[in-house]
């Protein structure tokens, strides 16, 4: 009888441990840290290729809610870059905990043909959030972040500052939420719009602080069906 009970306990232990390992493995697959794909995060090394590699794996992940993580305590230098969809998942999360910076000078930009710095294209169910900072280093030129044809998106809880011109540009997007965003640029920066909307519907912007060089005194506005 004791041997039987001992055998049952051993089997139960094996099942619990195996299940726990499977859960942990499943969770780890849903998180894609850019550092694991070669990003350095020293503020000097070009991490664009690493970010694109992480994005490719992340976007192709057959997971309910994959997460792309930009870790805290690091600063990632990115050239003009487009994160292309559509992704396999309808709910994709980008967590910005560290800092993302643009090239420091006009001469350092490798591709000036783009009309933006960071672009998410054809990505539905996109949520970008975190305590990190996106710094366009716009003092050299005075559209940092662009969403083009992205539906059901969420932007929340991060700071974007010193854009080259427009801080956030939303185009051809339907159903989106922008909340608890801090847009910050010097008062004398030319035409650094906070948030620009074009050809988009059902975009809700609330509880955000927009301090830009121009067009920043907008409040208590509701525009519907026009």
XYZ file of C-alpha atoms in Angstrom:
226
model
C 0.000 0.000 0.000
C 2.805 2.415 0.867
C 4.512 1.666 -2.456
C 1.252 2.380 -4.272
C 0.774 5.726 -2.507
C 4.425 6.618 -3.112
C 3.993 5.826 -6.815
C 0.886 8.021 -7.056
C 2.731 10.910 -5.367
C 5.683 10.568 -7.746
C 3.382 10.611 -10.774
C 1.546 13.661 -9.377
C 4.859 15.458 -8.809
C 6.009 14.725 -12.369
C 2.722 16.023 -13.801
C 2.900 19.254 -11.748
C 6.540 19.941 -12.653
C 5.950 19.199 -16.339
C 2.878 21.436 -16.432
C 4.796 24.241 -14.739
C 7.631 23.970 -17.245
C 5.195 23.992 -20.151
C 3.500 27.123 -18.788
C 6.838 28.895 -18.335
C 7.965 27.938 -21.824
C 4.673 29.143 -23.256
C 4.978 32.464 -21.439
C 8.564 32.990 -22.543
C 7.539 32.548 -26.171
C 5.103 35.434 -25.855
C 7.821 37.911 -24.854
C 10.287 39.168 -27.433
C 13.054 41.247 -25.868
C 14.999 43.279 -28.435
C 18.227 42.569 -26.528
C 17.795 38.858 -27.286
C 17.929 39.743 -30.983
C 21.177 41.658 -30.807
C 20.187 45.138 -29.636
C 22.960 46.742 -27.574
C 21.216 49.714 -26.009
C 24.257 51.898 -25.383
C 22.833 54.923 -27.219
C 25.614 54.799 -29.838
C 25.273 51.450 -31.620
C 22.695 51.302 -34.416
C 20.082 48.851 -33.114
C 17.768 49.111 -36.143
C 18.557 45.635 -37.540
C 18.074 44.018 -34.133
C 14.713 45.731 -33.689
C 13.593 44.527 -37.124
C 14.683 40.966 -36.305
C 12.765 41.071 -33.036
C 9.747 42.571 -34.796
C 9.769 39.838 -37.479
C 9.746 37.061 -34.876
C 7.202 38.935 -32.776
C 4.878 39.687 -35.694
C 5.015 36.102 -36.981
C 4.414 34.596 -33.532
C 1.419 32.292 -33.389
C 0.449 33.522 -29.918
C -2.736 35.147 -28.580
C -0.971 38.271 -27.288
C 2.745 38.477 -28.131
C 4.779 41.201 -26.457
C 7.745 43.114 -27.864
C 9.789 44.505 -24.993
C 12.217 47.425 -24.999
C 13.898 46.913 -21.609
C 14.489 49.473 -18.898
C 17.909 50.957 -18.261
C 19.023 51.029 -21.898
C 18.981 53.583 -24.713
C 18.454 52.267 -28.231
C 19.569 54.234 -31.283
C 17.317 53.686 -34.297
C 17.554 54.892 -37.869
C 14.296 55.549 -39.817
C 12.470 52.267 -39.576
C 9.107 50.770 -40.591
C 7.530 47.968 -38.567
C 5.333 46.234 -41.137
C 2.245 44.115 -40.596
C -0.094 42.488 -40.731
C 0.851 40.323 -37.764
C -0.540 36.851 -37.068
C -2.019 37.940 -33.748
C -4.862 40.429 -33.578
C -3.541 41.717 -30.257
C 0.086 42.816 -30.294
C 1.793 44.664 -27.459
C 4.879 46.867 -27.566
C 6.211 47.693 -24.097
C 8.595 50.658 -24.001
C 10.443 50.607 -20.688
C 13.804 51.879 -21.925
C 14.620 54.797 -24.201
C 14.583 55.048 -27.995
C 16.561 57.841 -29.641
C 16.974 59.123 -33.181
C 20.383 59.863 -34.735
C 21.919 62.917 -33.111
C 22.631 64.880 -36.292
C 21.244 65.300 -39.794
C 24.429 63.779 -41.227
C 23.980 60.653 -39.087
C 20.669 59.752 -40.681
C 21.192 56.949 -43.201
C 17.851 57.279 -44.968
C 16.405 60.762 -45.290
C 13.946 59.681 -47.994
C 11.385 58.664 -45.384
C 8.840 61.182 -44.151
C 8.976 59.702 -40.669
C 11.342 58.192 -38.155
C 9.361 55.318 -36.597
C 6.424 53.920 -38.565
C 3.993 51.079 -37.797
C 2.175 50.062 -40.982
C -0.813 47.693 -41.405
C -0.702 46.563 -37.764
C -4.117 45.932 -36.214
C -4.760 45.532 -32.501
C -1.552 47.410 -31.681
C -0.928 48.589 -28.109
C 2.156 50.689 -27.373
C 2.716 51.558 -23.729
C 5.359 51.904 -21.056
C 7.335 54.275 -18.868
C 10.157 54.776 -21.386
C 10.893 57.725 -23.662
C 10.959 58.164 -27.441
C 13.353 61.022 -28.171
C 13.389 62.337 -31.743
C 16.353 64.636 -31.024
C 14.587 67.169 -33.170
C 16.728 70.165 -32.274
C 18.748 69.420 -35.421
C 15.722 69.775 -37.756
C 12.663 70.480 -35.966
C 7.054 63.201 -37.749
C 8.638 61.152 -35.158
C 6.037 58.449 -34.536
C 3.626 57.549 -37.348
C 0.810 55.002 -37.405
C -0.377 54.328 -40.966
C -3.362 52.054 -41.657
C -3.376 50.573 -38.138
C -6.793 49.678 -36.708
C -7.790 49.087 -33.077
C -4.599 50.628 -31.697
C -3.755 51.947 -28.234
C -1.029 54.423 -27.278
C -0.612 55.070 -23.572
C 1.730 55.941 -20.721
C 4.895 57.061 -22.481
C 6.694 60.312 -23.241
C 7.662 61.505 -26.707
C 9.800 64.610 -26.980
C 11.897 66.797 -29.281
C 10.279 65.582 -32.492
C 11.708 66.621 -35.823
C 8.252 68.043 -36.624
C 5.021 66.217 -35.804
C 5.314 64.140 -32.639
C 2.556 61.637 -33.407
C 0.930 61.281 -36.837
C -2.153 59.071 -37.215
C -3.171 58.353 -40.836
C -5.692 55.937 -42.382
C -6.454 54.424 -38.965
C -9.801 53.343 -37.509
C -10.691 52.885 -33.836
C -7.844 54.022 -31.619
C -7.151 55.271 -28.122
C -4.423 57.681 -27.000
C -4.202 58.285 -23.257
C -1.748 59.396 -20.596
C 0.774 60.495 -23.221
C 3.223 63.316 -22.524
C 4.343 65.283 -25.581
C 7.176 67.657 -24.758
C 9.208 70.064 -26.919
C 10.706 73.521 -26.321
C 8.441 76.530 -26.750
C 10.619 77.898 -29.554
C 10.658 74.705 -31.651
C 9.024 75.362 -35.065
C 5.763 73.595 -35.930
C 6.262 70.633 -33.603
C 2.631 69.521 -33.628
C 1.605 67.275 -30.754
C -0.814 64.842 -32.406
C -1.967 65.082 -36.036
C -4.907 63.093 -37.387
C -5.556 62.438 -41.084
C -8.166 60.242 -42.801
C -8.910 58.450 -39.521
C -12.097 57.641 -37.583
C -13.061 56.905 -33.966
C -9.808 58.126 -32.414
C -10.138 58.976 -28.714
C -7.478 61.190 -27.103
C -7.743 61.863 -23.375
C -5.819 62.474 -20.151
C -2.687 63.550 -22.020
C -0.301 66.474 -21.605
C 0.829 68.110 -24.849
C 3.559 70.734 -24.491
C 4.851 71.520 -27.949
C 6.194 74.546 -29.748
C 2.907 75.315 -31.452
C -0.748 74.270 -31.472
C -0.743 73.006 -27.902
C -3.676 74.906 -26.368
C -6.502 72.501 -27.194
C -8.869 71.195 -24.541
C -12.439 70.012 -23.907
C -12.963 69.133 -27.579
C -15.301 66.432 -28.875
C -15.693 65.923 -32.632
C -18.047 63.206 -33.876
C -19.558 62.129 -37.207
C -18.310 64.890 -39.452
